[in-house]
Amino acid sequence: MTAPASDPAVPATSVVRTDADGIATVRLNRPDAMNALDTPTKVLLRDTLAAVAQDPAVRCVVLTGTGRAFCVGQDLNEHIRLQRSADPSLWRTVPEHYNPIATTLAGMPKPVIAAVNGVAAGAGGSIAFAADLRIVGQSARFTTAFAGIALSADTGTSWWLPRLVGTTRAMELLLTARTVDAQEALAIGIATEVVPDDQLEARVAQVARRLAAGPTLAYASLRRAVAFSATHDLATSLDHEARLMELTGASHDHAAAVAAFLAKEPPAFQGR
Ligand code: T3D
C-alpha cells in the first residue's frame, strides 16, 4: 500500500485501479508530486470512481496513495500555470472534476475505506473525509490547507468535516489550516482507527475483505440513510428508513441471513 516511487510493480498511470475479491483499490499514483491532483489525475480519478460505483462485482472500495502522501490536494504547480495564463479552465475544475468526485463518493453503493498512508491536504483531505472509514497510518496527517492559500473549501470538506468533528472544531481547522496528526485525528473523530504504518496495508485488507463479504445492499442503504438524515427532519427520515427497510427486507441476503441465524449458521452474503 505504501509502495515507493521507484517500485517497478507500480504502473505509470496517475490513478491505478486494482480489483481482487470484490475489493477495488483506487490508488493515487503520483508519488513524486505527493499525489497532487493535476487535471489528468482528476479526470482519471473521477472516471475510475464512476466505473467502480457502477460495477456490481465491486463490494468495497479502498482509496489510498503511493509513497509518502495520501494526497496533497490540487497540484499548485498546475494551478499557478493556469492562473498566470488566465486559462478559463481554472475554475471549471470544481464543477467538472472535484464535485463529481465528491458526489460519486457520497453516492457509492458500497462501503468506502480511506487507507490514509500519509499527509492528506485540501481536496486530498476531502476525499478521505468522504469515506466511511479512515484507517490511518501513525505518521499520516491532515490539513484543510485551503485558507493557507486564501481559498474557500471544495470537494465537500465544508459538508463532511463539520459532520465528522462538529462545527466548532471544523471552523477551527478551516480557519487555521493547521496540521492534525494521526492521534489527534483519532481523538477528534476524523480517523476511525490509527495503526502502525507497517501494518496499514494488512489492517485495511482485513477490514475491506470483511466488508466485501457483507450485505452490500444493506451497506448501501445504511450509507443512504445516514446521508439523508443529515438534511431531513425526523419524520421524513423515518419515512426514508421505512423505504430502505422494505428494499433490504426484500433482498436475497436478508432472507438467507435470517434463515442462517435461526439455523445457528454463519450468514453467506451475496451482496444482493
Ligand atoms: O481551481 C482549483 O484548482 C481549486 C481547487 C482547490 C483544491 C485544493 O486542494 S486547494 C489546496 C491545495 N493544497 C495545499 O495547499 C497543500 C499545500 N501543501 C502543504 O501544505 C504541505 O506541503 C503539506 C502539509 C501537504 C506537507 O508538508 P510537508 O512538510 O510534509 O512537505 P513539503 O516540504 O511542504 O512538500 C514537499 C513537496 O511537495 C514540496 O516540493 P519540493 O520543495 O520538494 O519541490 C512541495 O512544494 C510539494 N507540494 C506539497 N503540496 C503540493 C506540492 N506541490 C504541488 N501542489 C501541492 N498541493
Short mmCIF file of N, CA and C in Angstrom, two decimals, residues 75-250:
data_model
loop_
_atom_site.label_atom_id
_atom_site.label_comp_id
_atom_site.label_asym_id
_atom_site.label_seq_id
_atom_site.Cartn_x
_atom_site.Cartn_y
_atom_site.Cartn_z
N ASP A 75 -2.89 20.21 -7.48
CA ASP A 75 -1.49 20.43 -7.86
C ASP A 75 -1.30 21.94 -8.06
N LEU A 76 -0.57 22.55 -7.14
CA LEU A 76 -0.44 24.00 -7.17
C LEU A 76 0.50 24.48 -8.27
N ASN A 77 1.35 23.59 -8.78
CA ASN A 77 2.17 23.96 -9.94
C ASN A 77 1.29 24.14 -11.17
N GLU A 78 0.37 23.21 -11.35
CA GLU A 78 -0.58 23.35 -12.47
C GLU A 78 -1.47 24.58 -12.25
N HIS A 79 -1.92 24.73 -11.01
CA HIS A 79 -2.85 25.81 -10.67
C HIS A 79 -2.24 27.17 -11.03
N ILE A 80 -0.98 27.37 -10.65
CA ILE A 80 -0.39 28.70 -10.89
C ILE A 80 -0.12 28.92 -12.38
N ARG A 81 0.18 27.82 -13.09
CA ARG A 81 0.36 27.94 -14.55
C ARG A 81 -0.95 28.42 -15.19
N LEU A 82 -2.05 27.80 -14.80
CA LEU A 82 -3.35 28.18 -15.37
C LEU A 82 -3.73 29.60 -14.97
N GLN A 83 -3.41 29.92 -13.70
CA GLN A 83 -3.73 31.25 -13.18
C GLN A 83 -2.97 32.34 -13.95
N ARG A 84 -1.68 32.09 -14.15
CA ARG A 84 -0.84 33.11 -14.80
C ARG A 84 -1.17 33.27 -16.28
N SER A 85 -1.70 32.21 -16.85
CA SER A 85 -2.07 32.34 -18.27
C SER A 85 -3.55 32.70 -18.43
N ALA A 86 -4.18 33.01 -17.28
CA ALA A 86 -5.62 33.37 -17.28
C ALA A 86 -6.44 32.33 -18.02
N ASP A 87 -6.08 31.07 -17.83
CA ASP A 87 -6.77 29.97 -18.52
C ASP A 87 -8.17 29.82 -17.93
N PRO A 88 -9.21 29.90 -18.76
CA PRO A 88 -10.58 29.83 -18.24
C PRO A 88 -10.92 28.47 -17.62
N SER A 89 -10.10 27.46 -17.88
CA SER A 89 -10.40 26.14 -17.30
C SER A 89 -10.13 26.10 -15.80
N LEU A 90 -9.43 27.16 -15.30
CA LEU A 90 -9.00 27.16 -13.90
C LEU A 90 -10.16 26.86 -12.94
N TRP A 91 -11.24 27.62 -13.04
CA TRP A 91 -12.32 27.46 -12.06
C TRP A 91 -13.38 26.48 -12.51
N ARG A 92 -13.21 25.95 -13.74
CA ARG A 92 -14.14 24.89 -14.15
C ARG A 92 -13.82 23.56 -13.47
N THR A 93 -12.62 23.50 -12.87
CA THR A 93 -12.23 22.21 -12.29
C THR A 93 -13.12 21.81 -11.12
N VAL A 94 -13.68 22.79 -10.43
CA VAL A 94 -14.54 22.42 -9.29
C VAL A 94 -15.81 21.71 -9.81
N PRO A 95 -16.59 22.35 -10.71
CA PRO A 95 -17.77 21.61 -11.19
C PRO A 95 -17.43 20.40 -12.06
N GLU A 96 -16.31 20.46 -12.81
CA GLU A 96 -16.04 19.37 -13.76
C GLU A 96 -15.32 18.19 -13.13
N HIS A 97 -14.54 18.45 -12.09
CA HIS A 97 -13.74 17.36 -11.51
C HIS A 97 -14.08 17.14 -10.02
N TYR A 98 -13.83 18.18 -9.22
CA TYR A 98 -13.95 17.97 -7.77
C TYR A 98 -15.38 17.61 -7.35
N ASN A 99 -16.38 18.30 -7.90
CA ASN A 99 -17.75 17.99 -7.48
C ASN A 99 -18.17 16.57 -7.85
N PRO A 100 -17.92 16.13 -9.09
CA PRO A 100 -18.30 14.74 -9.38
C PRO A 100 -17.54 13.71 -8.54
N ILE A 101 -16.30 14.00 -8.21
CA ILE A 101 -15.56 13.07 -7.33
C ILE A 101 -16.29 12.98 -5.99
N ALA A 102 -16.67 14.14 -5.45
CA ALA A 102 -17.36 14.16 -4.15
C ALA A 102 -18.72 13.46 -4.22
N THR A 103 -19.48 13.75 -5.27
CA THR A 103 -20.83 13.17 -5.32
C THR A 103 -20.77 11.67 -5.60
N THR A 104 -19.80 11.24 -6.40
CA THR A 104 -19.69 9.80 -6.65
C THR A 104 -19.29 9.07 -5.37
N LEU A 105 -18.37 9.64 -4.62
CA LEU A 105 -18.01 9.02 -3.34
C LEU A 105 -19.22 9.00 -2.40
N ALA A 106 -19.96 10.10 -2.36
CA ALA A 106 -21.11 10.17 -1.45
C ALA A 106 -22.18 9.14 -1.83
N GLY A 107 -22.36 8.93 -3.12
CA GLY A 107 -23.42 8.03 -3.58
C GLY A 107 -22.95 6.61 -3.83
N MET A 108 -21.72 6.31 -3.51
CA MET A 108 -21.15 4.99 -3.79
C MET A 108 -22.03 3.90 -3.13
N PRO A 109 -22.55 2.96 -3.92
CA PRO A 109 -23.46 1.98 -3.32
C PRO A 109 -22.73 0.81 -2.67
N LYS A 110 -21.66 1.11 -2.01
CA LYS A 110 -20.87 0.10 -1.27
C LYS A 110 -19.95 0.87 -0.33
N PRO A 111 -19.43 0.19 0.69
CA PRO A 111 -18.59 0.90 1.65
C PRO A 111 -17.29 1.40 1.03
N VAL A 112 -16.82 2.53 1.55
CA VAL A 112 -15.57 3.14 1.09
C VAL A 112 -14.62 3.29 2.29
N ILE A 113 -13.41 2.79 2.11
CA ILE A 113 -12.38 2.93 3.15
C ILE A 113 -11.29 3.83 2.60
N ALA A 114 -10.89 4.84 3.37
CA ALA A 114 -9.67 5.58 3.02
C ALA A 114 -8.53 4.98 3.83
N ALA A 115 -7.55 4.45 3.13
CA ALA A 115 -6.33 3.95 3.77
C ALA A 115 -5.34 5.11 3.73
N VAL A 116 -5.30 5.87 4.81
CA VAL A 116 -4.56 7.15 4.78
C VAL A 116 -3.10 6.86 5.14
N ASN A 117 -2.31 6.76 4.09
CA ASN A 117 -0.92 6.32 4.23
C ASN A 117 0.05 7.46 4.50
N GLY A 118 -0.44 8.70 4.41
CA GLY A 118 0.44 9.86 4.61
C GLY A 118 -0.41 11.11 4.64
N VAL A 119 0.23 12.25 4.44
CA VAL A 119 -0.49 13.51 4.62
C VAL A 119 -1.66 13.64 3.63
N ALA A 120 -2.76 14.17 4.13
CA ALA A 120 -3.96 14.44 3.32
C ALA A 120 -4.27 15.92 3.48
N ALA A 121 -4.22 16.66 2.38
CA ALA A 121 -4.38 18.12 2.45
C ALA A 121 -5.37 18.60 1.41
N GLY A 122 -6.08 19.68 1.73
CA GLY A 122 -7.00 20.28 0.78
C GLY A 122 -8.00 19.27 0.27
N ALA A 123 -8.14 19.20 -1.06
CA ALA A 123 -9.07 18.25 -1.64
C ALA A 123 -8.68 16.81 -1.32
N GLY A 124 -7.42 16.59 -1.01
CA GLY A 124 -6.99 15.24 -0.59
C GLY A 124 -7.64 14.87 0.73
N GLY A 125 -7.74 15.84 1.63
CA GLY A 125 -8.45 15.60 2.88
C GLY A 125 -9.93 15.36 2.62
N SER A 126 -10.50 16.16 1.72
CA SER A 126 -11.93 15.99 1.41
C SER A 126 -12.23 14.57 0.96
N ILE A 127 -11.34 14.04 0.11
CA ILE A 127 -11.56 12.69 -0.42
C ILE A 127 -11.53 11.68 0.72
N ALA A 128 -10.60 11.87 1.65
CA ALA A 128 -10.57 10.96 2.81
C ALA A 128 -11.82 11.14 3.67
N PHE A 129 -12.26 12.40 3.85
CA PHE A 129 -13.44 12.65 4.69
C PHE A 129 -14.69 11.99 4.11
N ALA A 130 -14.72 11.84 2.79
CA ALA A 130 -15.91 11.28 2.13
C ALA A 130 -16.03 9.78 2.34
N ALA A 131 -14.96 9.13 2.80
CA ALA A 131 -15.01 7.68 3.01
C ALA A 131 -15.81 7.38 4.27
N ASP A 132 -16.25 6.13 4.37
CA ASP A 132 -16.98 5.71 5.58
C ASP A 132 -16.02 5.49 6.74
N LEU A 133 -14.88 4.90 6.43
CA LEU A 133 -13.88 4.59 7.44
C LEU A 133 -12.55 5.20 7.01
N ARG A 134 -11.84 5.83 7.93
CA ARG A 134 -10.49 6.32 7.66
C ARG A 134 -9.53 5.54 8.56
N ILE A 135 -8.84 4.59 7.94
CA ILE A 135 -7.83 3.83 8.68
C ILE A 135 -6.51 4.53 8.37
N VAL A 136 -5.86 4.98 9.44
CA VAL A 136 -4.81 6.00 9.28
C VAL A 136 -3.48 5.46 9.79
N GLY A 137 -2.45 5.57 8.98
CA GLY A 137 -1.11 5.23 9.43
C GLY A 137 -0.63 6.22 10.47
N GLN A 138 0.18 5.75 11.40
CA GLN A 138 0.54 6.60 12.55
C GLN A 138 1.29 7.87 12.14
N SER A 139 1.95 7.86 10.98
CA SER A 139 2.69 9.06 10.57
C SER A 139 1.88 9.98 9.67
N ALA A 140 0.62 9.60 9.39
CA ALA A 140 -0.20 10.43 8.50
C ALA A 140 -0.67 11.69 9.22
N ARG A 141 -1.03 12.68 8.43
CA ARG A 141 -1.51 13.97 8.97
C ARG A 141 -2.63 14.49 8.08
N PHE A 142 -3.39 15.41 8.63
CA PHE A 142 -4.47 16.05 7.88
C PHE A 142 -4.31 17.57 8.00
N THR A 143 -4.55 18.28 6.91
CA THR A 143 -4.72 19.73 7.00
C THR A 143 -5.75 20.16 5.96
N THR A 144 -6.64 21.05 6.39
CA THR A 144 -7.63 21.54 5.42
C THR A 144 -6.92 22.35 4.33
N ALA A 145 -5.88 23.04 4.66
CA ALA A 145 -4.96 23.72 3.72
C ALA A 145 -5.58 24.90 2.96
N PHE A 146 -6.87 24.86 2.70
CA PHE A 146 -7.46 25.84 1.76
C PHE A 146 -7.15 27.29 2.17
N ALA A 147 -7.40 27.63 3.44
CA ALA A 147 -7.20 29.02 3.85
C ALA A 147 -5.73 29.41 3.78
N GLY A 148 -4.85 28.40 3.85
CA GLY A 148 -3.42 28.68 3.74
C GLY A 148 -3.05 29.29 2.40
N ILE A 149 -3.86 29.01 1.38
CA ILE A 149 -3.63 29.64 0.07
C ILE A 149 -4.81 30.54 -0.30
N ALA A 150 -5.47 31.03 0.74
CA ALA A 150 -6.54 32.03 0.57
C ALA A 150 -7.68 31.55 -0.32
N LEU A 151 -8.05 30.29 -0.10
CA LEU A 151 -9.21 29.75 -0.82
C LEU A 151 -10.27 29.35 0.18
N SER A 152 -11.49 29.23 -0.33
CA SER A 152 -12.57 28.63 0.45
C SER A 152 -12.35 27.11 0.45
N ALA A 153 -13.37 26.32 0.54
CA ALA A 153 -13.16 24.86 0.60
C ALA A 153 -13.95 24.20 -0.52
N ASP A 154 -13.43 23.05 -0.99
CA ASP A 154 -14.17 22.33 -2.03
C ASP A 154 -14.13 20.83 -1.79
N THR A 155 -14.71 20.10 -2.76
CA THR A 155 -14.76 18.63 -2.74
C THR A 155 -15.46 18.13 -1.48
N GLY A 156 -16.32 18.97 -0.92
CA GLY A 156 -17.16 18.52 0.18
C GLY A 156 -16.57 18.67 1.57
N THR A 157 -15.41 19.33 1.70
CA THR A 157 -14.87 19.50 3.06
C THR A 157 -15.85 20.25 3.96
N SER A 158 -16.52 21.28 3.42
CA SER A 158 -17.44 22.05 4.27
C SER A 158 -18.68 21.23 4.63
N TRP A 159 -18.90 20.14 3.90
CA TRP A 159 -20.03 19.24 4.19
C TRP A 159 -19.61 18.17 5.18
N TRP A 160 -18.49 17.50 4.88
CA TRP A 160 -18.12 16.33 5.69
C TRP A 160 -17.45 16.71 7.01
N LEU A 161 -16.58 17.72 6.97
CA LEU A 161 -15.79 17.98 8.18
C LEU A 161 -16.66 18.33 9.39
N PRO A 162 -17.64 19.25 9.27
CA PRO A 162 -18.48 19.52 10.45
C PRO A 162 -19.23 18.29 10.92
N ARG A 163 -19.56 17.42 9.99
CA ARG A 163 -20.28 16.19 10.38
C ARG A 163 -19.36 15.21 11.10
N LEU A 164 -18.09 15.27 10.79
CA LEU A 164 -17.14 14.38 11.46
C LEU A 164 -16.74 14.91 12.83
N VAL A 165 -16.50 16.22 12.91
CA VAL A 165 -15.87 16.75 14.14
C VAL A 165 -16.72 17.81 14.83
N GLY A 166 -17.86 18.18 14.25
CA GLY A 166 -18.68 19.27 14.81
C GLY A 166 -18.26 20.61 14.24
N THR A 167 -19.19 21.54 14.27
CA THR A 167 -18.96 22.84 13.63
C THR A 167 -17.82 23.61 14.30
N THR A 168 -17.76 23.56 15.63
CA THR A 168 -16.74 24.36 16.33
C THR A 168 -15.34 23.93 15.90
N ARG A 169 -15.08 22.63 15.96
CA ARG A 169 -13.75 22.13 15.58
C ARG A 169 -13.51 22.30 14.08
N ALA A 170 -14.55 22.09 13.27
CA ALA A 170 -14.38 22.25 11.82
C ALA A 170 -13.96 23.68 11.48
N MET A 171 -14.60 24.64 12.12
CA MET A 171 -14.25 26.04 11.84
C MET A 171 -12.82 26.32 12.26
N GLU A 172 -12.42 25.78 13.41
CA GLU A 172 -11.03 25.99 13.85
C GLU A 172 -10.06 25.40 12.83
N LEU A 173 -10.35 24.19 12.36
CA LEU A 173 -9.44 23.54 11.40
C LEU A 173 -9.45 24.26 10.05
N LEU A 174 -10.61 24.80 9.67
CA LEU A 174 -10.68 25.53 8.40
C LEU A 174 -9.98 26.89 8.50
N LEU A 175 -10.19 27.59 9.60
CA LEU A 175 -9.62 28.94 9.71
C LEU A 175 -8.11 28.91 9.94
N THR A 176 -7.64 27.93 10.71
CA THR A 176 -6.20 27.89 10.99
C THR A 176 -5.43 27.09 9.95
N ALA A 177 -6.11 26.15 9.29
CA ALA A 177 -5.45 25.23 8.34
C ALA A 177 -4.25 24.54 8.99
N ARG A 178 -4.34 24.35 10.30
CA ARG A 178 -3.22 23.71 10.99
C ARG A 178 -3.21 22.21 10.69
N THR A 179 -2.09 21.61 11.01
CA THR A 179 -1.93 20.18 10.73
C THR A 179 -2.34 19.37 11.95
N VAL A 180 -3.14 18.35 11.70
CA VAL A 180 -3.63 17.44 12.75
C VAL A 180 -2.91 16.11 12.57
N ASP A 181 -2.23 15.65 13.62
CA ASP A 181 -1.55 14.35 13.47
C ASP A 181 -2.53 13.20 13.67
N ALA A 182 -2.04 11.99 13.46
CA ALA A 182 -2.94 10.83 13.44
C ALA A 182 -3.64 10.64 14.78
N GLN A 183 -2.92 10.82 15.88
CA GLN A 183 -3.54 10.60 17.19
C GLN A 183 -4.62 11.64 17.46
N GLU A 184 -4.35 12.89 17.09
CA GLU A 184 -5.40 13.90 17.28
C GLU A 184 -6.58 13.61 16.35
N ALA A 185 -6.27 13.16 15.13
CA ALA A 185 -7.35 12.82 14.19
C ALA A 185 -8.26 11.75 14.79
N LEU A 186 -7.66 10.81 15.50
CA LEU A 186 -8.46 9.77 16.16
C LEU A 186 -9.28 10.37 17.29
N ALA A 187 -8.64 11.23 18.07
CA ALA A 187 -9.32 11.79 19.24
C ALA A 187 -10.51 12.67 18.85
N ILE A 188 -10.41 13.38 17.73
CA ILE A 188 -11.50 14.33 17.39
C ILE A 188 -12.50 13.74 16.40
N GLY A 189 -12.27 12.51 15.96
CA GLY A 189 -13.29 11.86 15.13
C GLY A 189 -13.03 11.89 13.64
N ILE A 190 -11.83 12.30 13.23
CA ILE A 190 -11.50 12.22 11.80
C ILE A 190 -11.09 10.79 11.46
N ALA A 191 -10.19 10.22 12.26
CA ALA A 191 -9.73 8.85 11.99
C ALA A 191 -10.66 7.84 12.65
N THR A 192 -10.90 6.75 11.96
CA THR A 192 -11.64 5.64 12.56
C THR A 192 -10.72 4.83 13.47
N GLU A 193 -9.52 4.60 12.98
CA GLU A 193 -8.50 3.96 13.79
C GLU A 193 -7.13 4.33 13.26
N VAL A 194 -6.14 4.23 14.14
CA VAL A 194 -4.76 4.53 13.77
C VAL A 194 -3.96 3.25 13.97
N VAL A 195 -3.14 2.94 12.98
CA VAL A 195 -2.34 1.72 13.07
C VAL A 195 -0.89 2.06 12.74
N PRO A 196 0.07 1.24 13.22
CA PRO A 196 1.45 1.46 12.80
C PRO A 196 1.54 1.45 11.27
N ASP A 197 2.40 2.31 10.74
CA ASP A 197 2.49 2.45 9.27
C ASP A 197 2.69 1.10 8.58
N ASP A 198 3.53 0.26 9.18
CA ASP A 198 3.83 -1.01 8.51
C ASP A 198 2.70 -2.03 8.64
N GLN A 199 1.65 -1.67 9.36
CA GLN A 199 0.50 -2.57 9.46
C GLN A 199 -0.73 -2.05 8.72
N LEU A 200 -0.57 -0.88 8.09
CA LEU A 200 -1.74 -0.26 7.44
C LEU A 200 -2.33 -1.15 6.36
N GLU A 201 -1.48 -1.62 5.48
CA GLU A 201 -1.97 -2.42 4.35
C GLU A 201 -2.71 -3.66 4.84
N ALA A 202 -2.13 -4.36 5.80
CA ALA A 202 -2.75 -5.60 6.29
C ALA A 202 -4.07 -5.31 7.00
N ARG A 203 -4.10 -4.24 7.79
CA ARG A 203 -5.34 -3.93 8.51
C ARG A 203 -6.45 -3.51 7.55
N VAL A 204 -6.10 -2.71 6.56
CA VAL A 204 -7.11 -2.28 5.58
C VAL A 204 -7.62 -3.49 4.81
N ALA A 205 -6.72 -4.38 4.44
CA ALA A 205 -7.14 -5.58 3.69
C ALA A 205 -8.10 -6.41 4.53
N GLN A 206 -7.82 -6.51 5.83
CA GLN A 206 -8.68 -7.30 6.71
C GLN A 206 -10.09 -6.67 6.79
N VAL A 207 -10.15 -5.37 6.98
CA VAL A 207 -11.45 -4.69 7.08
C VAL A 207 -12.18 -4.74 5.73
N ALA A 208 -11.43 -4.50 4.65
CA ALA A 208 -12.05 -4.49 3.32
C ALA A 208 -12.60 -5.87 2.96
N ARG A 209 -11.85 -6.91 3.29
CA ARG A 209 -12.35 -8.27 2.99
C ARG A 209 -13.66 -8.54 3.72
N ARG A 210 -13.71 -8.11 4.96
CA ARG A 210 -14.93 -8.33 5.73
C ARG A 210 -16.12 -7.57 5.11
N LEU A 211 -15.88 -6.32 4.74
CA LEU A 211 -16.97 -5.54 4.15
C LEU A 211 -17.37 -6.08 2.78
N ALA A 212 -16.38 -6.53 2.01
CA ALA A 212 -16.68 -7.04 0.66
C ALA A 212 -17.46 -8.35 0.72
N ALA A 213 -17.40 -9.01 1.85
CA ALA A 213 -18.16 -10.26 2.02
C ALA A 213 -19.49 -10.00 2.75
N GLY A 214 -19.83 -8.74 2.90
CA GLY A 214 -21.01 -8.38 3.68
C GLY A 214 -22.25 -8.14 2.82
N PRO A 215 -23.34 -7.69 3.46
CA PRO A 215 -24.60 -7.43 2.76
C PRO A 215 -24.55 -6.08 2.05
N THR A 216 -24.07 -6.08 0.83
CA THR A 216 -23.75 -4.83 0.12
C THR A 216 -24.98 -3.92 -0.02
N LEU A 217 -26.12 -4.51 -0.31
CA LEU A 217 -27.33 -3.69 -0.47
C LEU A 217 -27.69 -3.01 0.86
N ALA A 218 -27.53 -3.74 1.94
CA ALA A 218 -27.80 -3.14 3.26
C ALA A 218 -26.77 -2.05 3.57
N TYR A 219 -25.51 -2.29 3.23
CA TYR A 219 -24.48 -1.27 3.45
C TYR A 219 -24.80 0.00 2.65
N ALA A 220 -25.17 -0.20 1.38
CA ALA A 220 -25.50 0.96 0.53
C ALA A 220 -26.69 1.71 1.12
N SER A 221 -27.64 0.98 1.65
CA SER A 221 -28.83 1.60 2.22
C SER A 221 -28.49 2.34 3.51
N LEU A 222 -27.59 1.79 4.30
CA LEU A 222 -27.15 2.49 5.52
C LEU A 222 -26.45 3.80 5.17
N ARG A 223 -25.60 3.76 4.12
CA ARG A 223 -24.95 5.00 3.67
C ARG A 223 -26.00 6.03 3.28
N ARG A 224 -27.01 5.56 2.51
CA ARG A 224 -28.06 6.48 2.05
C ARG A 224 -28.86 7.03 3.23
N ALA A 225 -29.16 6.17 4.19
CA ALA A 225 -29.98 6.60 5.33
C ALA A 225 -29.26 7.67 6.15
N VAL A 226 -27.98 7.45 6.40
CA VAL A 226 -27.23 8.41 7.22
C VAL A 226 -27.10 9.75 6.48
N ALA A 227 -26.80 9.68 5.18
CA ALA A 227 -26.68 10.93 4.41
C ALA A 227 -28.02 11.65 4.36
N PHE A 228 -29.09 10.90 4.18
CA PHE A 228 -30.43 11.51 4.09
C PHE A 228 -30.79 12.20 5.39
N SER A 229 -30.52 11.54 6.50
CA SER A 229 -30.94 12.09 7.79
C SER A 229 -30.20 13.39 8.12
N ALA A 230 -29.05 13.60 7.47
CA ALA A 230 -28.29 14.83 7.74
C ALA A 230 -29.01 16.08 7.25
N THR A 231 -29.92 15.91 6.31
CA THR A 231 -30.57 17.09 5.73
C THR A 231 -32.10 17.01 5.82
N HIS A 232 -32.61 16.08 6.62
CA HIS A 232 -34.08 15.96 6.72
C HIS A 232 -34.49 15.84 8.18
N ASP A 233 -35.75 16.19 8.43
CA ASP A 233 -36.23 16.09 9.81
C ASP A 233 -36.54 14.63 10.16
N LEU A 234 -36.87 14.43 11.44
CA LEU A 234 -37.05 13.05 11.91
C LEU A 234 -38.16 12.33 11.16
N ALA A 235 -39.30 13.00 10.98
CA ALA A 235 -40.43 12.32 10.35
C ALA A 235 -40.08 11.89 8.92
N THR A 236 -39.41 12.78 8.20
CA THR A 236 -39.05 12.46 6.81
C THR A 236 -37.99 11.36 6.79
N SER A 237 -37.08 11.41 7.76
CA SER A 237 -36.03 10.38 7.82
C SER A 237 -36.64 9.03 8.18
N LEU A 238 -37.66 9.03 9.01
CA LEU A 238 -38.31 7.76 9.35
C LEU A 238 -39.00 7.17 8.12
N ASP A 239 -39.63 8.02 7.32
CA ASP A 239 -40.24 7.53 6.07
C ASP A 239 -39.18 6.93 5.16
N HIS A 240 -38.05 7.63 5.08
CA HIS A 240 -36.96 7.16 4.23
C HIS A 240 -36.42 5.83 4.76
N GLU A 241 -36.24 5.75 6.05
CA GLU A 241 -35.80 4.48 6.65
C GLU A 241 -36.77 3.35 6.31
N ALA A 242 -38.06 3.65 6.36
CA ALA A 242 -39.06 2.61 6.09
C ALA A 242 -38.91 2.09 4.66
N ARG A 243 -38.65 3.01 3.72
CA ARG A 243 -38.49 2.58 2.32
C ARG A 243 -37.25 1.69 2.17
N LEU A 244 -36.19 2.08 2.86
CA LEU A 244 -34.96 1.29 2.75
C LEU A 244 -35.09 -0.06 3.47
N MET A 245 -35.88 -0.08 4.54
CA MET A 245 -36.12 -1.37 5.21
C MET A 245 -36.91 -2.30 4.28
N GLU A 246 -37.85 -1.71 3.54
CA GLU A 246 -38.61 -2.53 2.59
C GLU A 246 -37.69 -3.08 1.51
N LEU A 247 -36.81 -2.20 1.03
CA LEU A 247 -35.87 -2.61 -0.02
C LEU A 247 -34.96 -3.74 0.48
N THR A 248 -34.33 -3.52 1.63
CA THR A 248 -33.38 -4.53 2.12
C THR A 248 -34.12 -5.76 2.63
N GLY A 249 -35.33 -5.54 3.13
CA GLY A 249 -36.13 -6.68 3.62
C GLY A 249 -36.50 -7.64 2.51
N ALA A 250 -36.54 -7.13 1.29
CA ALA A 250 -36.89 -7.99 0.14
C ALA A 250 -35.65 -8.61 -0.49
#
